[in-house]
């Protein structure tokens, strides 16, 4: 049974994400995924994530969250990277400072999807978002995720 | 209250879960029970039929199609985008509360509870706002207006494009030319406009049936409407087809079948049996009498040729307005065309003038007394100035379809007045179409315009009078008013 530690880790968390627009955030977070060995073809994945962003008119929500995501053959292992920007950036019509980039391989395994759904559900809760905004280190975020996002 | 939520997004990884959580949270905060069915990458775990049966309303937050949506037929529904559910779940839940209350109101009022009658849609349109009405009449009116409001864009698009074709083009040649073989700009406009116009009756019929029987009504209704076109039954035939299709599917839905066969009903039985029954009735029962009556009317009109001008005008005018483009109208028009070919130009002028009156009169009535008309009628009313001026009688159909018993007599009175005056004034016309754009071809045009103006006034005054003293004034207000109570209060004030 995979857990949150299977789809993310401290290396995939950037609390001072250096990005000024949505595509920049996708690029920066994809770079983290690639370094962590989650991607087999980074360019293909980034293309897919950007396309998805365009298609949906931006994946930002009013609560300051954006969840860009893509299923792509360029993904080796399912993963989610988390970036927090010092100032909110434009995602479609909304401003987001909490960005979750989801990478899913083609033919995704359901258990990972369940974890991601669980994470997504958590994001609706105000206090959870506040904790993410206050976290001071990637490890602290991981602790929070382990505690809150479990099957 | 008890709600069922359904969320779905194309990739199904995160957003459908977020929407589910948001709706659940908002509903529970308000003390409701809710169960959400998430359609995602791992498929969906369907909520049980009992849960659906007990639900007061269904909330759809979907950016993708949901399989087996028929499971929810007959329940009040609220449909939103995923984003709305995630960003503003409170509003979505509030809408579900309203939809549920309205359904409860309908049931308590003892109105015929057609399946899914109180569906809520996002548009601020009038097709559903009268769901709280208590009388059978209000219910029928809601069916008709649903058909009308979906039909109006086709009337406006088709009518205006055809009018433009006549405005740009050789008014005689444009109807004859085939844009695919002999390309001209007016022919292009005409072809596109005529295609939109061809959809008018099928859409009317399809969405009347939809209002009555929900989605399974659409196919039998649209096919019935196409057949109404085919047999030349006009919009009255379309009304008949739509009401028939809705009734047939409502009956089919009453048949309870056990187990696995139950699942086949919406997939196979409703469309196949419903469409066949409606089509057969249209062709076998409605088609033949219309064909026979058309021939009879033609012979009768030919026999009238010697009659005095005013009488012939009254008859031709009444025919033009009787079904606004249907078989009676077409018979009068064909008679005038025959006259044109034989060198008699008076009937053509009279027929065109009479055909211009209904849309003009309704445009005038809408401008003078907007409160008597629904939102979608008022929008159609503005286009009717142009449609009327272009002799596109069909512009009046939305009005006649939603309230035939008041609108048609009023239109007949004005049209026959105009046609009689046109013949008395000795107006002539040497083109078969074109309205105001062919004014140069009209003999005695100043009096001709006067005849049109008089008939327009007669029809407008009558339709205003009939609608003012009509009994279902309340229904109009309800239908015109949008969903919220504040707006409702404002409109009645």
Coordinates of C-alpha atoms in Angstrom, one line a residue:
Chain A
X1 CA 0.0 0.0 0.0
X2 CA 1.7 3.2 -1.1
X3 CA 1.6 6.2 1.1
X4 CA 2.3 9.9 0.9
X5 CA 6.0 9.2 1.1
X6 CA 5.8 7.2 -2.1
X7 CA 4.6 10.2 -4.1
X8 CA 6.4 13.1 -2.6
X9 CA 9.4 13.9 -0.4
X10 CA 11.3 16.8 1.0
X11 CA 13.3 17.2 -2.3
X12 CA 10.0 17.8 -4.1
X13 CA 9.0 20.7 -1.9
X14 CA 10.1 24.3 -2.6
X15 CA 8.9 26.8 0.0
X16 CA 10.4 29.7 -1.9
X17 CA 9.5 28.8 -5.4
X18 CA 11.2 31.1 -7.9
X19 CA 8.5 31.7 -10.4
X20 CA 6.6 34.7 -11.7
X21 CA 4.0 33.0 -13.8
X22 CA 2.1 29.7 -14.1
X23 CA 4.4 28.2 -16.8
X24 CA 7.4 29.2 -14.8
X25 CA 6.1 27.4 -11.8
X26 CA 5.4 24.3 -13.9
X27 CA 9.0 24.4 -15.2
X28 CA 10.6 24.9 -11.8
X29 CA 8.5 22.1 -10.2
X30 CA 9.1 19.8 -13.1
X31 CA 12.8 20.3 -12.6
X32 CA 12.5 19.1 -9.1
X33 CA 10.5 16.0 -10.3
X34 CA 13.2 15.3 -12.9
X35 CA 16.1 15.6 -10.4
X36 CA 14.3 13.2 -8.1
X37 CA 14.2 10.7 -11.0
X38 CA 10.4 10.8 -11.4
X39 CA 10.4 11.8 -15.1
X40 CA 11.7 9.9 -18.1
X41 CA 11.1 12.7 -20.5
X42 CA 10.9 16.1 -18.8
X43 CA 10.1 18.0 -22.0
X44 CA 7.2 15.8 -22.9
X45 CA 5.8 16.1 -19.4
X46 CA 6.1 19.9 -19.2
X47 CA 4.4 20.1 -22.6
X48 CA 1.5 18.0 -21.4
X49 CA 1.2 20.0 -18.2
X50 CA 1.3 23.3 -20.1
X51 CA -1.3 22.1 -22.6
X52 CA -3.6 21.0 -19.8
X53 CA -3.2 24.4 -18.2
X54 CA -4.2 26.2 -21.4
X55 CA -7.0 23.8 -22.0
X56 CA -8.7 24.3 -18.6
X57 CA -8.1 28.1 -18.7
X58 CA -5.9 27.8 -15.6
X59 CA -6.1 25.4 -12.7
X60 CA -6.2 28.1 -10.0
X61 CA -8.9 28.2 -7.4
X62 CA -10.1 31.2 -5.4
X63 CA -8.4 29.9 -2.3
X64 CA -5.0 30.5 -3.7
X65 CA -4.3 27.0 -4.8
X66 CA -3.4 25.7 -8.2
X67 CA -3.1 22.1 -9.2
X68 CA -1.5 21.8 -12.6
X69 CA -1.4 18.2 -13.6
X70 CA -0.8 15.9 -16.5
X71 CA -0.8 12.3 -17.4
X72 CA 2.2 11.7 -19.7
X73 CA 4.3 9.0 -21.1
X74 CA 7.2 11.2 -19.9
X75 CA 6.4 10.2 -16.3
X76 CA 8.3 7.3 -14.8
X77 CA 6.8 7.3 -11.3
X78 CA 3.7 9.1 -10.0
X79 CA 4.6 12.1 -7.9
X80 CA 3.5 15.4 -6.7
X81 CA 5.8 18.4 -6.2
X82 CA 4.7 21.3 -4.0
X83 CA 5.8 24.9 -4.5
X84 CA 5.0 27.9 -2.4
X85 CA 5.6 31.4 -3.9
X86 CA 6.4 34.4 -1.8
X87 CA 3.9 36.4 -3.7
X88 CA 0.9 34.9 -5.5
X89 CA 1.2 34.4 -9.2
X90 CA -1.5 34.4 -11.8
X91 CA -3.2 31.1 -12.6
X92 CA -5.9 31.7 -15.1
X93 CA -8.3 34.1 -13.4
X94 CA -7.0 33.4 -9.9
X95 CA -3.9 34.2 -7.9
X96 CA -2.2 31.2 -6.4
X97 CA 0.7 30.9 -4.0
X98 CA 0.3 27.1 -3.2
X99 CA 1.0 25.1 -6.3
X100 CA 0.8 21.3 -6.5
X101 CA 2.2 19.8 -9.7
X102 CA 0.9 16.3 -10.2
X103 CA 2.8 13.9 -12.5
X104 CA 1.0 10.7 -13.4
X105 CA 2.2 8.0 -15.8
X106 CA -0.1 6.8 -18.5
X107 CA -2.3 4.0 -17.1
X108 CA -2.1 5.4 -13.6
X109 CA -2.3 3.0 -10.7
X110 CA -5.4 3.7 -8.6
X111 CA -3.8 3.7 -5.2
X112 CA -1.8 6.8 -6.1
X113 CA -4.8 8.5 -7.4
X114 CA -6.5 7.8 -4.0
X115 CA -3.7 9.5 -2.2
X116 CA -3.9 12.5 -4.5
X117 CA -7.7 12.7 -4.0
X118 CA -7.1 12.6 -0.3
X119 CA -4.6 15.4 -0.6
X120 CA -7.0 17.4 -2.9
X121 CA -9.8 17.0 -0.3
X122 CA -7.6 18.2 2.4
X123 CA -6.8 21.4 0.5
X124 CA -10.4 22.5 0.7
X125 CA -9.9 23.0 4.5
X126 CA -8.8 26.4 5.5
X127 CA -6.7 25.3 8.5
X128 CA -4.8 22.9 6.3
X129 CA -3.9 25.6 3.9
X130 CA -2.9 27.9 6.7
X131 CA -0.5 25.2 8.0
X132 CA 1.0 24.9 4.6
X133 CA 1.5 28.6 4.4
X134 CA 3.1 28.7 7.8
X135 CA 5.4 25.7 7.4
X136 CA 9.1 26.7 7.8
X137 CA 10.8 23.7 6.2
X138 CA 10.1 21.0 3.6
X139 CA 10.3 18.5 6.5
X140 CA 7.6 20.3 8.3
X141 CA 5.4 20.1 5.2
X142 CA 6.1 16.3 5.0
X143 CA 5.1 15.9 8.6
X144 CA 1.9 17.7 8.0
X145 CA 1.2 15.6 4.9
X146 CA 1.9 12.4 6.7
X147 CA -0.4 13.4 9.5
X148 CA -3.3 14.7 7.4
X149 CA -3.1 12.8 4.1
X150 CA -3.5 9.1 4.8
X151 CA -5.9 6.5 3.4
Chain B
X1 CA -32.4 17.8 3.5
X2 CA -30.7 14.9 1.8
X3 CA -28.5 15.6 -1.3
X4 CA -26.5 13.5 -3.7
X5 CA -23.5 15.1 -5.3
X6 CA -21.9 13.9 -8.5
X7 CA -18.4 15.3 -9.4
X8 CA -16.4 14.5 -12.5
X9 CA -13.4 15.9 -14.3
X10 CA -11.6 14.8 -17.4
X11 CA -8.4 13.5 -15.8
X12 CA -10.1 12.7 -12.5
X13 CA -7.1 13.0 -10.4
X14 CA -7.6 15.9 -8.0
X15 CA -10.4 18.4 -8.9
X16 CA -13.3 16.1 -8.7
X17 CA -12.2 15.1 -5.2
X18 CA -11.8 18.8 -4.2
X19 CA -15.2 19.6 -5.5
X20 CA -16.6 16.6 -3.6
X21 CA -15.0 17.7 -0.3
X22 CA -16.1 21.3 -0.8
X23 CA -19.7 20.4 -1.4
X24 CA -19.8 17.9 1.4
X25 CA -18.3 20.5 3.8
X26 CA -20.8 23.2 2.7
X27 CA -23.8 20.9 2.9
X28 CA -22.9 19.6 6.3
X29 CA -22.3 23.1 7.7
X30 CA -25.9 23.8 6.8
X31 CA -27.1 20.6 8.5
X32 CA -27.8 18.5 5.4
X33 CA -27.0 14.9 4.7
X34 CA -25.0 14.4 1.6
X35 CA -23.4 11.6 -0.3
X36 CA -21.0 12.4 -3.1
X37 CA -20.2 10.1 -6.1
X38 CA -16.8 10.9 -7.5
X39 CA -16.1 10.1 -11.1
X40 CA -12.4 10.0 -11.5
X41 CA -9.5 8.1 -12.9
X42 CA -10.4 5.0 -10.9
X43 CA -14.0 5.0 -12.1
X44 CA -16.8 5.8 -9.7
X45 CA -18.4 4.1 -6.8
X46 CA -22.1 4.6 -7.6
X47 CA -24.4 5.8 -4.8
X48 CA -27.2 3.3 -4.1
X49 CA -30.6 3.7 -5.9
X50 CA -32.1 4.1 -2.4
X51 CA -29.9 7.0 -1.7
X52 CA -31.0 8.6 -5.0
X53 CA -34.6 7.9 -4.2
X54 CA -34.4 9.6 -0.9
X55 CA -32.4 12.6 -2.1
X56 CA -34.1 16.0 -2.2
X57 CA -31.9 17.2 -4.9
X58 CA -28.9 16.2 -7.0
X59 CA -25.8 18.4 -7.3
X60 CA -23.8 17.9 -10.5
X61 CA -20.4 19.5 -10.4
X62 CA -18.9 18.2 -13.6
X63 CA -16.6 19.1 -16.4
X64 CA -17.0 15.7 -18.0
X65 CA -19.8 13.5 -19.0
X66 CA -21.3 11.3 -16.3
X67 CA -22.2 7.7 -17.2
X68 CA -25.7 6.5 -16.5
X69 CA -27.1 9.9 -15.7
X70 CA -30.6 8.5 -16.1
X71 CA -30.3 7.1 -12.6
X72 CA -31.1 10.7 -11.5
X73 CA -34.0 11.3 -13.8
X74 CA -37.0 12.9 -12.0
X75 CA -34.9 14.5 -9.2
X76 CA -34.4 18.2 -8.9
X77 CA -31.0 19.0 -10.2
X78 CA -28.4 21.7 -9.9
X79 CA -25.6 21.6 -12.5
X80 CA -22.4 23.6 -12.1
X81 CA -18.8 23.5 -13.3
X82 CA -16.3 22.0 -11.0
X83 CA -14.7 25.3 -10.4
X84 CA -17.9 26.8 -9.1
X85 CA -18.3 23.9 -6.7
X86 CA -14.8 24.3 -5.4
X87 CA -14.7 28.1 -5.2
X88 CA -18.3 28.7 -4.0
X89 CA -19.7 25.5 -2.6
X90 CA -22.1 27.5 -0.3
X91 CA -23.9 29.1 -3.3
X92 CA -24.1 25.7 -5.0
X93 CA -25.7 24.1 -1.9
X94 CA -28.1 27.1 -1.6
X95 CA -29.2 26.5 -5.1
X96 CA -29.8 22.8 -4.4
X97 CA -31.9 23.8 -1.4
X98 CA -34.0 26.0 -3.6
X99 CA -34.4 23.3 -6.3
X100 CA -35.5 20.9 -3.7
X101 CA -38.0 23.3 -2.2
X102 CA -39.4 24.1 -5.5
X103 CA -39.9 20.5 -6.3
X104 CA -41.6 20.0 -2.9
X105 CA -43.8 23.0 -3.7
X106 CA -44.9 21.4 -7.0
X107 CA -45.7 18.2 -5.3
X108 CA -47.7 19.9 -2.6
X109 CA -49.6 21.9 -5.1
X110 CA -50.8 18.7 -6.7
X111 CA -49.5 19.7 -10.1
X112 CA -48.8 16.9 -12.6
X113 CA -45.3 16.0 -11.6
X114 CA -43.6 15.3 -14.8
X115 CA -40.2 13.8 -14.3
X116 CA -37.5 16.3 -13.7
X117 CA -39.8 19.3 -13.9
X118 CA -37.9 21.4 -11.5
X119 CA -34.5 21.0 -13.0
X120 CA -32.5 24.1 -12.5
X121 CA -30.2 25.4 -15.1
X122 CA -27.6 28.1 -15.0
X123 CA -29.2 30.5 -17.4
X124 CA -31.5 33.2 -16.1
X125 CA -34.1 32.1 -18.5
X126 CA -37.8 31.7 -18.1
X127 CA -38.1 28.1 -19.0
X128 CA -38.1 26.7 -15.5
X129 CA -39.0 29.5 -13.2
X130 CA -42.7 28.7 -13.3
X131 CA -42.0 25.3 -11.9
X132 CA -43.8 26.4 -8.7
X133 CA -47.0 27.0 -10.6
X134 CA -49.9 24.9 -9.4
X135 CA -52.3 24.7 -12.3
X136 CA -52.2 22.3 -15.2
X137 CA -52.3 25.3 -17.5
X138 CA -49.1 26.7 -16.0
X139 CA -47.5 23.4 -16.5
X140 CA -48.4 23.2 -20.2
X141 CA -47.2 26.7 -20.6
X142 CA -43.9 25.8 -19.1
X143 CA -43.5 23.0 -21.6
X144 CA -44.3 25.2 -24.5
X145 CA -42.0 28.0 -23.3
X146 CA -39.1 25.6 -22.8
X147 CA -39.5 24.6 -26.5
X148 CA -39.8 28.3 -27.4
X149 CA -36.8 29.5 -25.6
X150 CA -34.5 26.9 -27.2
X151 CA -36.1 27.7 -30.6
X152 CA -35.6 31.4 -30.5
X153 CA -31.9 31.5 -31.4
X154 CA -32.7 29.5 -34.5
X155 CA -35.5 31.8 -35.5
X156 CA -33.3 34.9 -35.0
X157 CA -30.2 33.5 -36.7
X158 CA -32.2 32.0 -39.6
X159 CA -34.6 34.9 -40.0
X160 CA -31.9 37.6 -40.0
X161 CA -29.5 35.7 -42.3
X162 CA -32.4 35.2 -44.8
X163 CA -33.4 38.8 -44.5
X164 CA -29.8 39.8 -45.2
X165 CA -29.8 37.5 -48.2
X166 CA -32.7 39.4 -49.6
X167 CA -31.3 42.8 -48.6
X168 CA -28.0 42.1 -50.6
X169 CA -29.3 40.0 -53.3
X170 CA -31.6 39.7 -56.3
X171 CA -34.8 38.9 -54.4
X172 CA -36.2 36.7 -57.2
X173 CA -33.1 34.7 -57.8
X174 CA -31.8 34.1 -54.3
X175 CA -34.2 31.4 -53.2
X176 CA -33.6 29.5 -56.4
X177 CA -29.9 29.6 -56.4
X178 CA -27.9 26.8 -55.0
X179 CA -24.9 28.0 -53.1
X180 CA -22.9 24.8 -53.7
X181 CA -23.3 25.0 -57.5
X182 CA -23.6 28.6 -58.1
X183 CA -21.9 30.6 -55.4
X184 CA -23.0 34.1 -54.6
X185 CA -22.9 36.0 -51.3
X186 CA -26.6 36.3 -51.0
X187 CA -27.0 32.6 -51.7
X188 CA -24.5 31.8 -49.0
X189 CA -26.5 33.9 -46.5
X190 CA -29.7 32.3 -47.7
X191 CA -28.4 28.7 -47.5
X192 CA -27.1 29.1 -43.9
X193 CA -30.2 31.0 -42.8
X194 CA -32.5 28.5 -44.4
X195 CA -30.7 25.6 -42.6
X196 CA -31.1 27.4 -39.3
X197 CA -34.8 27.9 -40.1
X198 CA -35.2 24.3 -41.0
X199 CA -34.3 23.4 -37.4
X200 CA -36.9 25.7 -35.9
X201 CA -39.8 23.2 -35.7
X202 CA -37.6 20.2 -34.7
X203 CA -36.0 22.2 -31.9
X204 CA -39.4 23.4 -30.7
X205 CA -40.8 19.9 -30.7
X206 CA -37.7 18.4 -29.2
X207 CA -37.5 20.7 -26.2
X208 CA -41.2 20.7 -25.5
X209 CA -40.8 16.9 -25.1
X210 CA -37.7 17.5 -23.1
X211 CA -39.6 19.8 -20.7
X212 CA -42.2 17.1 -20.3
X213 CA -40.1 13.9 -20.1
X214 CA -36.5 15.1 -19.6
X215 CA -33.7 13.9 -21.8
X216 CA -35.5 10.8 -23.2
X217 CA -38.0 13.1 -24.7
X218 CA -35.5 14.9 -27.0
X219 CA -35.1 12.2 -29.7
X220 CA -38.7 11.4 -30.2
X221 CA -39.5 15.1 -30.1
X222 CA -36.9 16.2 -32.6
X223 CA -37.7 13.4 -35.0
X224 CA -41.4 14.3 -34.7
X225 CA -40.6 17.9 -35.4
X226 CA -38.5 16.9 -38.5
X227 CA -41.5 14.9 -39.7
X228 CA -43.7 17.9 -39.1
X229 CA -41.5 19.8 -41.5
X230 CA -41.5 16.8 -43.9
X231 CA -45.2 16.6 -44.1
X232 CA -45.6 20.4 -44.2
X233 CA -47.4 20.6 -40.9
X234 CA -45.6 23.8 -39.8
X235 CA -45.1 24.9 -36.3
X236 CA -48.6 23.8 -35.2
X237 CA -47.5 20.3 -36.3
X238 CA -44.3 20.8 -34.3
X239 CA -46.3 21.7 -31.2
X240 CA -48.3 18.5 -31.7
X241 CA -45.2 16.4 -32.2
X242 CA -43.5 17.8 -29.1
X243 CA -46.5 17.3 -26.9
X244 CA -47.1 13.9 -28.3
X245 CA -43.4 12.9 -27.8
X246 CA -43.4 14.2 -24.3
X247 CA -46.6 12.3 -23.4
X248 CA -45.4 9.1 -25.0
X249 CA -42.1 9.1 -23.1
X250 CA -43.9 10.0 -19.9
X251 CA -46.1 7.0 -20.3
X252 CA -43.1 4.7 -21.2
X253 CA -41.4 5.9 -18.0
X254 CA -44.4 4.7 -16.0
X255 CA -43.8 1.1 -17.1
X256 CA -41.9 -0.6 -14.3
X257 CA -39.7 -3.4 -15.5
X258 CA -37.8 -5.6 -13.1
X259 CA -34.0 -6.0 -12.8
X260 CA -31.8 -5.9 -15.8
X261 CA -34.6 -5.1 -18.2
X262 CA -35.1 -1.8 -16.3
X263 CA -31.6 -0.7 -17.4
X264 CA -32.6 -1.3 -21.1
X265 CA -35.6 1.1 -20.8
X266 CA -33.7 4.4 -21.2
X267 CA -31.1 3.0 -23.6
X268 CA -33.3 1.1 -26.0
X269 CA -37.0 1.3 -25.2
X270 CA -37.5 5.1 -24.8
X271 CA -35.7 6.1 -27.9
X272 CA -36.9 3.3 -30.2
X273 CA -40.5 3.0 -29.1
X274 CA -40.9 6.7 -28.4
X275 CA -39.6 7.8 -31.7
X276 CA -41.5 5.2 -33.6
X277 CA -44.8 6.0 -32.0
X278 CA -44.4 9.7 -32.5
X279 CA -43.2 9.3 -36.1
X280 CA -46.0 6.9 -37.0
X281 CA -48.6 9.2 -35.6
X282 CA -47.2 12.2 -37.4
X283 CA -47.1 10.4 -40.8
X284 CA -50.2 8.3 -40.6
X285 CA -52.6 10.4 -38.6
X286 CA -51.5 14.0 -39.0
X287 CA -49.8 13.9 -42.5
X288 CA -52.7 12.8 -44.7
X289 CA -55.3 15.2 -43.5
X290 CA -52.9 18.1 -44.0
X291 CA -52.0 17.1 -47.5
X292 CA -55.8 16.7 -48.3
X293 CA -56.7 20.0 -46.6
X294 CA -53.9 21.8 -48.5
X295 CA -55.3 20.6 -51.9
X296 CA -58.8 21.5 -50.8
X297 CA -57.8 25.0 -49.7
X298 CA -56.0 25.6 -53.0
X299 CA -59.1 24.7 -55.0
X300 CA -61.3 26.8 -52.8
X301 CA -58.9 29.8 -53.2
X302 CA -58.9 29.4 -57.0
X303 CA -62.7 29.4 -56.9
X304 CA -62.6 32.7 -55.1
X305 CA -60.6 34.6 -57.7
X306 CA -63.7 36.4 -58.9
X307 CA -64.8 37.4 -55.5
X308 CA -64.4 41.0 -54.5
X309 CA -61.0 42.2 -53.5
X310 CA -61.6 42.9 -49.9
X311 CA -63.1 39.5 -49.2
X312 CA -60.2 37.8 -50.9
X313 CA -57.8 39.9 -48.9
X314 CA -59.4 39.0 -45.6
X315 CA -59.1 35.4 -46.4
X316 CA -55.6 35.5 -47.7
X317 CA -54.5 37.6 -44.7
X318 CA -56.1 35.3 -42.2
X319 CA -54.4 32.3 -43.9
X320 CA -51.0 34.0 -43.7
X321 CA -51.3 34.4 -40.0
X322 CA -53.2 31.3 -39.1
X323 CA -50.1 29.1 -38.8
X324 CA -47.3 31.5 -39.5
X325 CA -45.4 29.6 -42.2
X326 CA -47.3 26.3 -41.9
X327 CA -49.5 24.6 -44.5
X328 CA -52.3 27.2 -44.4
X329 CA -49.8 30.1 -44.8
X330 CA -48.0 28.2 -47.6
X331 CA -51.3 27.6 -49.5
X332 CA -52.1 31.3 -49.5
X333 CA -48.5 32.1 -50.5
X334 CA -48.6 29.5 -53.3
X335 CA -51.9 31.0 -54.5
X336 CA -50.2 34.4 -54.7
X337 CA -47.2 33.0 -56.5
X338 CA -49.5 31.4 -59.0
X339 CA -51.1 34.8 -59.5
X340 CA -47.7 36.3 -60.0
X341 CA -47.0 33.9 -62.8
X342 CA -50.3 34.6 -64.3
X343 CA -49.9 38.4 -64.2
X344 CA -52.1 39.2 -61.2
X345 CA -49.9 41.2 -58.9
X346 CA -52.4 42.2 -56.3
X347 CA -52.6 39.0 -54.3
X348 CA -48.8 38.8 -54.0
X349 CA -48.7 42.3 -52.5
X350 CA -51.5 41.5 -50.1
X351 CA -49.9 38.2 -49.0
X352 CA -46.5 39.8 -48.4
X353 CA -48.0 42.6 -46.4
X354 CA -50.1 40.2 -44.3
X355 CA -47.0 38.1 -43.6
X356 CA -45.1 41.2 -42.4
X357 CA -47.7 42.1 -39.9
X358 CA -47.4 39.4 -37.2
X359 CA -43.7 39.9 -36.3
X360 CA -44.1 43.7 -36.6
X361 CA -47.1 43.7 -34.3
X362 CA -45.4 41.5 -31.7
X363 CA -42.3 43.7 -31.8
X364 CA -44.5 46.7 -31.2
X365 CA -46.4 45.0 -28.4
X366 CA -43.2 44.0 -26.8
X367 CA -41.9 47.5 -27.0
X368 CA -45.1 49.0 -25.6
X369 CA -46.0 46.5 -22.9
X370 CA -42.9 44.5 -22.1
X371 CA -44.4 43.2 -18.9
X372 CA -46.8 41.0 -20.8
X373 CA -43.9 39.0 -22.3
X374 CA -41.3 36.7 -20.9
X375 CA -37.6 37.5 -21.0
X376 CA -36.9 35.3 -24.0
X377 CA -40.0 36.7 -25.8
X378 CA -38.8 40.2 -25.3
X379 CA -35.4 39.4 -26.7
X380 CA -37.1 37.8 -29.7
X381 CA -39.3 40.9 -30.0
X382 CA -36.4 43.1 -30.9
X383 CA -35.3 40.9 -33.7
X384 CA -38.9 40.9 -35.0
X385 CA -38.7 44.5 -36.2
X386 CA -36.2 43.3 -38.8
X387 CA -37.9 40.0 -39.4
X388 CA -41.2 41.6 -40.0
X389 CA -39.8 44.3 -42.3
X390 CA -38.2 41.5 -44.3
X391 CA -41.4 39.4 -44.5
X392 CA -40.1 36.6 -42.3
X393 CA -43.4 35.7 -40.7
X394 CA -41.8 33.0 -38.7
X395 CA -40.5 35.6 -36.3
X396 CA -43.9 35.4 -34.7
X397 CA -43.8 31.7 -34.1
X398 CA -42.1 31.8 -30.6
X399 CA -45.0 34.0 -29.4
X400 CA -47.6 31.9 -31.0
X401 CA -46.1 28.7 -29.8
X402 CA -46.1 29.7 -26.1
X403 CA -49.6 31.2 -26.1
X404 CA -51.3 30.1 -29.3
X405 CA -54.9 30.8 -28.2
X406 CA -54.3 34.5 -27.7
X407 CA -51.6 35.3 -30.2
X408 CA -52.9 33.6 -33.3
X409 CA -56.4 35.2 -33.3
X410 CA -54.8 38.6 -32.7
X411 CA -52.4 38.0 -35.6
X412 CA -55.2 36.9 -37.9
X413 CA -57.2 40.0 -37.3
X414 CA -54.3 42.4 -38.2
X415 CA -53.0 40.4 -41.1
X416 CA -56.4 40.1 -42.8
X417 CA -57.0 43.8 -42.2
X418 CA -53.8 44.6 -43.9
X419 CA -54.3 42.2 -46.8
X420 CA -57.8 43.5 -47.5
X421 CA -56.6 47.1 -47.4
X422 CA -53.7 46.3 -49.7
X423 CA -56.1 44.9 -52.3
X424 CA -58.5 47.8 -51.8
X425 CA -55.7 50.3 -52.3
X426 CA -54.7 48.4 -55.5
X427 CA -51.2 47.7 -54.3
X428 CA -49.2 45.4 -56.5
X429 CA -45.9 43.5 -56.2
X430 CA -43.8 41.8 -58.8
X431 CA -41.4 39.9 -56.6
X432 CA -42.2 36.8 -54.5
X433 CA -40.3 37.9 -51.3
X434 CA -38.2 40.6 -49.8
X435 CA -40.4 42.8 -47.6
X436 CA -39.3 46.4 -47.3
X437 CA -36.3 45.7 -49.4
X438 CA -38.4 45.4 -52.5
X439 CA -40.3 48.6 -52.0
X440 CA -39.2 49.7 -55.5
X441 CA -41.2 46.9 -57.0
X442 CA -44.4 47.8 -55.1
X443 CA -47.1 49.6 -57.0
X444 CA -48.8 52.3 -54.9
X445 CA -46.3 51.9 -52.1
X446 CA -47.3 54.8 -49.8
X447 CA -50.8 53.3 -49.3
X448 CA -49.2 49.9 -49.1
X449 CA -47.1 50.9 -46.1
X450 CA -50.3 52.5 -44.6
X451 CA -52.1 49.2 -44.9
X452 CA -49.2 47.4 -43.1
X453 CA -49.1 50.0 -40.4
X454 CA -52.9 49.7 -39.7
X455 CA -52.8 45.9 -39.6
X456 CA -49.8 46.1 -37.3
X457 CA -51.6 48.3 -34.9
X458 CA -54.7 46.2 -35.0
X459 CA -52.7 43.0 -34.1
X460 CA -50.6 44.7 -31.5
X461 CA -53.6 46.3 -29.7
X462 CA -55.5 43.0 -29.8
X463 CA -52.6 40.9 -28.5
X464 CA -52.0 43.3 -25.7
X465 CA -55.7 43.3 -24.8
X466 CA -55.9 39.5 -24.9
X467 CA -52.8 39.1 -22.8
X468 CA -53.8 41.8 -20.3
X469 CA -57.2 40.3 -19.6
X470 CA -56.0 36.8 -19.9
X471 CA -56.2 34.6 -16.8
X472 CA -52.7 33.4 -16.6
X473 CA -51.1 36.7 -16.1
X474 CA -49.5 35.3 -13.0
X475 CA -47.8 32.6 -15.1
X476 CA -46.2 35.2 -17.3
X477 CA -44.8 36.9 -14.3
X478 CA -43.6 33.8 -12.8
X479 CA -42.1 32.7 -16.0
X480 CA -40.5 36.1 -16.6
X481 CA -39.1 36.2 -13.1
X482 CA -35.8 34.6 -12.5
X483 CA -35.0 32.2 -9.7
X484 CA -34.3 34.4 -6.8
X485 CA -37.0 35.6 -4.5
X486 CA -35.6 39.1 -4.5
X487 CA -35.9 39.3 -8.3
X488 CA -39.4 37.8 -8.0
X489 CA -40.4 40.5 -5.6
X490 CA -38.9 43.2 -7.8
X491 CA -40.8 42.0 -10.8
X492 CA -44.1 41.8 -9.1
X493 CA -43.7 45.2 -7.4

